[in-house]
mmCIF file of C-alpha atoms in Angstrom:
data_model
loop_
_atom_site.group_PDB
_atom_site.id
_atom_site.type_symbol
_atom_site.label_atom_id
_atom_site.label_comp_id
_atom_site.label_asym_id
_atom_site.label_seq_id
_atom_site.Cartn_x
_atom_site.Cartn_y
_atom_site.Cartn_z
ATOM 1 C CA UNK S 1 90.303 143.169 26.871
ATOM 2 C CA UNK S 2 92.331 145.084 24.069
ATOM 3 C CA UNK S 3 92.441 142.453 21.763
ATOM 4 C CA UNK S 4 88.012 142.181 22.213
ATOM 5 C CA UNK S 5 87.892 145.871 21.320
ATOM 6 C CA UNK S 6 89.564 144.701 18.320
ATOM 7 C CA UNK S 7 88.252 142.199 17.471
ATOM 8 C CA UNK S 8 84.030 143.827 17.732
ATOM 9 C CA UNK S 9 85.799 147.304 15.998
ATOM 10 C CA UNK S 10 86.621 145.335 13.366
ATOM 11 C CA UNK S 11 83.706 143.247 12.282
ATOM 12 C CA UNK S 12 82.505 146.734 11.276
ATOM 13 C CA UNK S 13 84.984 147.001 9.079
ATOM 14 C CA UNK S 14 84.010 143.495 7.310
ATOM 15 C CA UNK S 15 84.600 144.625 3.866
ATOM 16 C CA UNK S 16 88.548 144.035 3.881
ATOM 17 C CA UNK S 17 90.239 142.216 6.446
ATOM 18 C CA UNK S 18 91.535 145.596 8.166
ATOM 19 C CA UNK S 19 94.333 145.503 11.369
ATOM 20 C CA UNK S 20 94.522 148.751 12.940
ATOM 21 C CA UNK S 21 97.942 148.843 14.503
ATOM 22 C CA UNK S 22 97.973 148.647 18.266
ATOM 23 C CA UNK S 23 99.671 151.622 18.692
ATOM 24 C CA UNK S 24 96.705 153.735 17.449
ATOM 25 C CA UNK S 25 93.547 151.803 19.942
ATOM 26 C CA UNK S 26 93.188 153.703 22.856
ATOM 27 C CA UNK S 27 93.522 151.405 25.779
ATOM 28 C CA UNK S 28 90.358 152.984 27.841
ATOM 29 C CA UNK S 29 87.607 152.378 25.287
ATOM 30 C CA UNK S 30 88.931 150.566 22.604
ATOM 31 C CA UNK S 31 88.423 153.015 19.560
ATOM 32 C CA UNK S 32 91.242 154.744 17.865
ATOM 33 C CA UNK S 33 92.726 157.540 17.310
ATOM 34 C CA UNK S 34 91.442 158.844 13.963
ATOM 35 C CA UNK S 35 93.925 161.992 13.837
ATOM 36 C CA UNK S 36 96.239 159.014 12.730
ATOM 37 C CA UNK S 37 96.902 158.915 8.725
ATOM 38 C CA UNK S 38 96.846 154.978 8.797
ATOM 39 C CA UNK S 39 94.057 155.053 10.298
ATOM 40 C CA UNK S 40 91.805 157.060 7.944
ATOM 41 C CA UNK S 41 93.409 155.419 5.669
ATOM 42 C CA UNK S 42 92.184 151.813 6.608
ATOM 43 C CA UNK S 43 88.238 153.955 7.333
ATOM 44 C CA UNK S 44 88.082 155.100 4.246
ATOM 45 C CA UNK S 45 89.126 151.913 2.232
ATOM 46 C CA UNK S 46 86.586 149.828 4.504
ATOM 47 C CA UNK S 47 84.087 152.027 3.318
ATOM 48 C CA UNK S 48 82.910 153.301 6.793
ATOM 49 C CA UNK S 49 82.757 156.581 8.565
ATOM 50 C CA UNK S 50 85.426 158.162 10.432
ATOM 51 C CA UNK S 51 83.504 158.527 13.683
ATOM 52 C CA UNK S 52 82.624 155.190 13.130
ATOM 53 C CA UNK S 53 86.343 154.408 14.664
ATOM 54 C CA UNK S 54 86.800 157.489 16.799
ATOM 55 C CA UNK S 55 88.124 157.390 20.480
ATOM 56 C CA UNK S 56 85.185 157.847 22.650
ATOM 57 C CA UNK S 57 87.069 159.795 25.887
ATOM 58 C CA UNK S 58 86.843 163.156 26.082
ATOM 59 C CA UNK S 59 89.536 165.424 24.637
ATOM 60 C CA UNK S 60 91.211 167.398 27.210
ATOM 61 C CA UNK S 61 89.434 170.291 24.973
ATOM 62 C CA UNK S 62 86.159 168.940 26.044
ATOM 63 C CA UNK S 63 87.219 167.955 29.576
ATOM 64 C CA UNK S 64 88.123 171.273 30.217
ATOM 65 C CA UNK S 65 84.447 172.804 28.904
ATOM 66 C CA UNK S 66 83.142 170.202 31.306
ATOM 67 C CA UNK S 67 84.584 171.554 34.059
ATOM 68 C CA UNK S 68 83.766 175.118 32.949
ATOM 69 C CA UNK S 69 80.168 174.312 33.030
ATOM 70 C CA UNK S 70 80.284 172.492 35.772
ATOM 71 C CA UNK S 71 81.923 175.181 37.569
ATOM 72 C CA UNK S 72 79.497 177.656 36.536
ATOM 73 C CA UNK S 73 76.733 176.094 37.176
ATOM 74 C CA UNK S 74 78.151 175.609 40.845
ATOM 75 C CA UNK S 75 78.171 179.243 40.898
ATOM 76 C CA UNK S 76 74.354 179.592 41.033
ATOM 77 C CA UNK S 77 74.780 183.537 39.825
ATOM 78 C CA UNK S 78 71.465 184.394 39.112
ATOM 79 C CA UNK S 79 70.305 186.934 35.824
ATOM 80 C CA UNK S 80 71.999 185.387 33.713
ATOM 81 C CA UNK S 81 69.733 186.475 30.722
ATOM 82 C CA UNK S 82 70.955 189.742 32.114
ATOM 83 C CA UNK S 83 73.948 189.845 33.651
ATOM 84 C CA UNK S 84 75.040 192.356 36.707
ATOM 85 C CA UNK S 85 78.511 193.500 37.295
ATOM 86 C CA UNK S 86 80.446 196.380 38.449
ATOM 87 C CA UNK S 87 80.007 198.361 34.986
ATOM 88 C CA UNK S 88 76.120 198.499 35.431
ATOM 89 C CA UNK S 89 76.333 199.549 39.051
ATOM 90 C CA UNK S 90 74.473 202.933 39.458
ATOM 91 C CA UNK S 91 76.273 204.629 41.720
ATOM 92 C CA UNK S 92 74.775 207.074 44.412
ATOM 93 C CA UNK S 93 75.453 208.903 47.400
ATOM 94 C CA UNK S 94 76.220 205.706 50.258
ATOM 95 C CA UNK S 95 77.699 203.529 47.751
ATOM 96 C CA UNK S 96 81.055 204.507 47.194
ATOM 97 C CA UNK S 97 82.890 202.970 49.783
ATOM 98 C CA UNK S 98 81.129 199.739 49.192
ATOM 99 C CA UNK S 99 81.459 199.292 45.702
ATOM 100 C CA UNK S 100 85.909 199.850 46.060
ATOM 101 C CA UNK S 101 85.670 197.367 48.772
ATOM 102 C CA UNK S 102 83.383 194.850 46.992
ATOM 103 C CA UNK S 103 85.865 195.361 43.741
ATOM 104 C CA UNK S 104 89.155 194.592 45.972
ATOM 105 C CA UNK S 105 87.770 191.426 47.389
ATOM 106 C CA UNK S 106 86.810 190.154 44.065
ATOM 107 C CA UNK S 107 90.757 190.868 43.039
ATOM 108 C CA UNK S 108 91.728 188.699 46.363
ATOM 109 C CA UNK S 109 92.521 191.658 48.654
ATOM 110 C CA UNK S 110 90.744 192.882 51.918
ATOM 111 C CA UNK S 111 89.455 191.024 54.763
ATOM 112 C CA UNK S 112 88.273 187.137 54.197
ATOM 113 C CA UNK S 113 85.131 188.057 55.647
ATOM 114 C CA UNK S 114 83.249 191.098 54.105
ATOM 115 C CA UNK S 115 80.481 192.320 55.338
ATOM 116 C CA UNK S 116 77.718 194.701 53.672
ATOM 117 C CA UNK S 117 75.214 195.870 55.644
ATOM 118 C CA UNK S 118 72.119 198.255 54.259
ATOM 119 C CA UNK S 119 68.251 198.351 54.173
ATOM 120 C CA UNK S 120 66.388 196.873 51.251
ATOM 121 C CA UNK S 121 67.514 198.469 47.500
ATOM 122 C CA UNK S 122 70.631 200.091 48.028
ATOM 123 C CA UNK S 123 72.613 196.977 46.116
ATOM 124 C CA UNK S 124 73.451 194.880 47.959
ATOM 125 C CA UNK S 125 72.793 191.488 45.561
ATOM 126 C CA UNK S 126 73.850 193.696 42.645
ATOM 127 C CA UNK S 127 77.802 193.673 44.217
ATOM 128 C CA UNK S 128 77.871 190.525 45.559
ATOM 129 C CA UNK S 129 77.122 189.212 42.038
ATOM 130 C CA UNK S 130 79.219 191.750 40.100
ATOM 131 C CA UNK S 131 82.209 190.178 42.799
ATOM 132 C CA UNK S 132 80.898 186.526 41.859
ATOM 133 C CA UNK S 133 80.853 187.168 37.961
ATOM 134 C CA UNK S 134 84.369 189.108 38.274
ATOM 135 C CA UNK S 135 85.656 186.113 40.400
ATOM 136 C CA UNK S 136 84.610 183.274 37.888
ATOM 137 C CA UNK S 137 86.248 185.363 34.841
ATOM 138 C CA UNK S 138 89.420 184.812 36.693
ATOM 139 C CA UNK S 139 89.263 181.739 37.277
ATOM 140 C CA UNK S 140 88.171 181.303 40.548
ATOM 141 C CA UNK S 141 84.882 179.398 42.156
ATOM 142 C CA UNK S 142 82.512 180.986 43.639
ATOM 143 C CA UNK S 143 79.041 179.743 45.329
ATOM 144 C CA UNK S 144 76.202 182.406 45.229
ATOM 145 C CA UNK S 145 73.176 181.804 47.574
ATOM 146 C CA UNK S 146 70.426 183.278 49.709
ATOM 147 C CA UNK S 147 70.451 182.231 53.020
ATOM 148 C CA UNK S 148 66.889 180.555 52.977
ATOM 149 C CA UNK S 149 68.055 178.533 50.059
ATOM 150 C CA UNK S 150 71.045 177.316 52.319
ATOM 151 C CA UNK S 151 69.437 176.730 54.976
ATOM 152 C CA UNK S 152 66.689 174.904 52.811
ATOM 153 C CA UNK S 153 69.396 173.008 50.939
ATOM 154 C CA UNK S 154 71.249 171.527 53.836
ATOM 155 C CA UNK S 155 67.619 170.615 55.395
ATOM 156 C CA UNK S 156 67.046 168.612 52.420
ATOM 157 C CA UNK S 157 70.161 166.376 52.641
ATOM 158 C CA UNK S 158 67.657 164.721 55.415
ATOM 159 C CA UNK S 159 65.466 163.630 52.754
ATOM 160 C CA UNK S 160 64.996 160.239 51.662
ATOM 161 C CA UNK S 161 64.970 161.321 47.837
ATOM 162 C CA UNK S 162 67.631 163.038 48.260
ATOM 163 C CA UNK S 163 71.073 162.925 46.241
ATOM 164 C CA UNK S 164 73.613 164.123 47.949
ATOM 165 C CA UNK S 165 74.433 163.473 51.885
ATOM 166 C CA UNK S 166 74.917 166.235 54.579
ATOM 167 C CA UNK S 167 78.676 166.221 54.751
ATOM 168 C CA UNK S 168 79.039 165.655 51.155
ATOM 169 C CA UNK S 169 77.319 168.995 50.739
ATOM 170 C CA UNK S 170 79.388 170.806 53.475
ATOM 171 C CA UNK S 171 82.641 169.540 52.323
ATOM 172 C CA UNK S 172 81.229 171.295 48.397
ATOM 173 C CA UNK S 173 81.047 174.352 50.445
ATOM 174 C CA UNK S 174 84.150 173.836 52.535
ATOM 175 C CA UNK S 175 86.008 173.495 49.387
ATOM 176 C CA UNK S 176 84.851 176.527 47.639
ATOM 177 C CA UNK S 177 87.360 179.225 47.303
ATOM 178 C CA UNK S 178 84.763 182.200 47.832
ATOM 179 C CA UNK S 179 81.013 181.920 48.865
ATOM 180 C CA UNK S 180 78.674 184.854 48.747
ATOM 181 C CA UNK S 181 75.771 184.639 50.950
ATOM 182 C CA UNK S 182 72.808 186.828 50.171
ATOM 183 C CA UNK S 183 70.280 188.356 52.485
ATOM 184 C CA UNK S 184 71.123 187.074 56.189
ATOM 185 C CA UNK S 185 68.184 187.575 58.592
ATOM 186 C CA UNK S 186 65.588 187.001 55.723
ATOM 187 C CA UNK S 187 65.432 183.708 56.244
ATOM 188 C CA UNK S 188 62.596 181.890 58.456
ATOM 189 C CA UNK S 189 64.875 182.208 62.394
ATOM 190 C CA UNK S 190 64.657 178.220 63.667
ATOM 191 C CA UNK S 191 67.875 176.721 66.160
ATOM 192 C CA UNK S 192 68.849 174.823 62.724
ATOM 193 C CA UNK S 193 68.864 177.966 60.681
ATOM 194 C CA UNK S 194 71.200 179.820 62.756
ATOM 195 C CA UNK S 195 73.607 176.381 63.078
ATOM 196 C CA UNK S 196 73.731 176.300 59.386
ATOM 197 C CA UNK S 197 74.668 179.781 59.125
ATOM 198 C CA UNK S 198 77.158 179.726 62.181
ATOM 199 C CA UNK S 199 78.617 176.451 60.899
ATOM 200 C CA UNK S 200 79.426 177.619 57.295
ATOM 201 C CA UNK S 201 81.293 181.123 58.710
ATOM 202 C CA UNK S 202 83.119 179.469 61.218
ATOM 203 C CA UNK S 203 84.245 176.701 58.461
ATOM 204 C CA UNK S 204 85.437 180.203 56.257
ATOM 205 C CA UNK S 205 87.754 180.873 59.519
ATOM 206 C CA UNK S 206 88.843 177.176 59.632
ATOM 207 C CA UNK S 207 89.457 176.211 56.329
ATOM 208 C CA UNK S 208 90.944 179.512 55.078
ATOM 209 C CA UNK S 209 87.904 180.513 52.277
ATOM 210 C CA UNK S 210 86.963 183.709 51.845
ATOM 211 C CA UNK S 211 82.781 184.987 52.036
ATOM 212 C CA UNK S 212 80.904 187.850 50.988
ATOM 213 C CA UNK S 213 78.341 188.618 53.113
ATOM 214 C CA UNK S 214 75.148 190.862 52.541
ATOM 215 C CA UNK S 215 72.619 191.543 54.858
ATOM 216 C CA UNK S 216 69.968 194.257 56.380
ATOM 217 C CA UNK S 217 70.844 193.689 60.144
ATOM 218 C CA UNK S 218 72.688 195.745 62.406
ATOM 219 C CA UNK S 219 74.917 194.461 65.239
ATOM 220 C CA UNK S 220 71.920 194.649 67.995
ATOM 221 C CA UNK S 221 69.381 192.858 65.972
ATOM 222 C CA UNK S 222 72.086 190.312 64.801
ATOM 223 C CA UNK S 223 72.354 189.627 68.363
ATOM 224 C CA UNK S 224 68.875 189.340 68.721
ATOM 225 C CA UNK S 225 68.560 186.652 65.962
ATOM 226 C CA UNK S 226 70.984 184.437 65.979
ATOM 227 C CA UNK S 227 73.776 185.422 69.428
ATOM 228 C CA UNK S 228 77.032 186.922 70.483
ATOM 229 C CA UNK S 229 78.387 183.605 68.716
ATOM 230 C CA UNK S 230 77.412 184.786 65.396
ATOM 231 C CA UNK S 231 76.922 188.211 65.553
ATOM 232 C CA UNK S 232 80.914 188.176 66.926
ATOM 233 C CA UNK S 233 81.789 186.768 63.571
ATOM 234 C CA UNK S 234 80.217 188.724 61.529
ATOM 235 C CA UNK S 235 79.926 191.964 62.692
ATOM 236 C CA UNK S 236 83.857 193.693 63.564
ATOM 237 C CA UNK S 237 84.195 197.265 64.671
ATOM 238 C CA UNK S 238 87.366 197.544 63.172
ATOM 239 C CA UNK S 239 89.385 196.626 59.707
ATOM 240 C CA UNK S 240 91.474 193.188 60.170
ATOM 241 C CA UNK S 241 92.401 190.653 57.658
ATOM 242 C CA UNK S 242 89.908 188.467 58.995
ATOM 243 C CA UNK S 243 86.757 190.837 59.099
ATOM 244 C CA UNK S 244 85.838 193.973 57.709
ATOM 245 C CA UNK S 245 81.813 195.420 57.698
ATOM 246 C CA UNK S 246 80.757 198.138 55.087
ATOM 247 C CA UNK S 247 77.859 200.318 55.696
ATOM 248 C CA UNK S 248 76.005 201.524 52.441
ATOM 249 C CA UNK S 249 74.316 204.274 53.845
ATOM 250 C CA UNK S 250 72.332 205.077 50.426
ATOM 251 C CA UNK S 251 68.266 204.849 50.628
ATOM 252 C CA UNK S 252 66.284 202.307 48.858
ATOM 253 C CA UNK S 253 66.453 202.982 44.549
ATOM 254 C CA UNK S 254 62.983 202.015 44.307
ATOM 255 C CA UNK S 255 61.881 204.746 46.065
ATOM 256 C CA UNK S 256 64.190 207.637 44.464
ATOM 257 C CA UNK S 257 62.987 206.056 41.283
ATOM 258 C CA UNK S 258 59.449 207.051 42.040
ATOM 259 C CA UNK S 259 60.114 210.423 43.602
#
């Protein structure tokens, strides 16, 4: 196979009889590697370009951007024309405790799974992608989604046209160091809903990953809507390294703005 590489490289280079030595061909594609001084050499006195003969696998340079982007994209932080984080967090009266909390479990510290419970408007999206943007800086993945979108996303597996399989898409989550799950309980309530959401907390417990958690719900309606069996993993009356619930007591922004 080497020696064919060679051999169609080199008709290119018809204008001299040019041999590249072997030790410069990469053995994956069958270009070279043009950093070599023999072998810009032998380019330039056949007359041809450089990238003409250039090694077509990715430099670990560009692998590594790959992954970046890949990883990133993963992340599915959204506002990314305008980015939120911890520095644009208006604080106000009922935030306080949540916003240390958030900030220690985006440094790895505090319970696995972190709770933050308010109405609509008092930030709740804001710090769980401030934690997600924080997290990805350092190096760490991260999966940001609203729980509708979940939900929808695993139903979709079932499609025909679809591209990935059910598993293959738990096992993406399963893998994921941190997920944060937006809005809980504002998704349409169906038997597979609450399975989905049930099925990805109790992997967090299994598997050792961490989630942030943010919803409007308190303990009785959690009950309510999905059972003990979920509400019991959520919702913990007292600090552990497993569980820990914050309660932003602030009011909704929108209104204070208009007052």
């Amino acid at each position: 196979m080497t020696g064919e590489f060679k051999k169609m490289d080199l008709r290119k280079y018809s204008r001299a009889k040019v041999v590249f030595p072997e030790s410069t061909q990469c053995p994956e594609c069958g270009f070279f590697d043009t950093s070599q001084p023999i072998v810009q050499q032998l380019v330039e006195e056949a007359g041809r370009l450089l990238s003409d003969a250039k090694c077509r696998c990715p430099s670990q340079e560009e692998e590594k951007l790959a992954r970046e982007e890949k990883r990133r994209k993963w992340a599915n932080l959204p506002h990314n024309d305008s980015p939120r984080v911890f520095d644009t967090f208006t604080q106000r009266e009922g935030t306080s405790e949540a916003v240390s909390t958030v900030w220690k479990f985006s440094q790895g510290h505090g319970a696995r799974i972190l709770v933050l419970v308010g109405a609509t408007g008092t930030g709740k999206s804001h710090l769980l992608e401030s934690a997600g943007r924080e997290l990805l800086d350092r190096g760490i993945g991260v999966r940001y989604i609203l729980c509708g979108d979940l939900v929808d996303e695993f139903r979709e597996t079932y499609s025909e046209s679809s591209e990935i399989e059910y598993h293959q898409l738990l096992e993406s989550y399963r893998d994921c160091p941190v997920i944060l799950l937006d809005d809980i309980g504002m998704e349409r309530q169906t038997s597979y809903a609450n399975e989905v959401i049930t099925r990805l907390v109790e992997n967090r417990l299994q598997y050792g990953g961490r989630i942030l958690i943010a919803t409007n719900l308190d303990y009785e309606t959690m009950v309510s809507k999905y059972g003990h069996r979920l509400a019991s993993r959520i919702w913990s009356t007292q600090v552990s390294d497993e569980f820990e619930n914050v309660i932003i007591t602030a009011t909704d922004f929108r209104l204070e703005v208009k007052s």
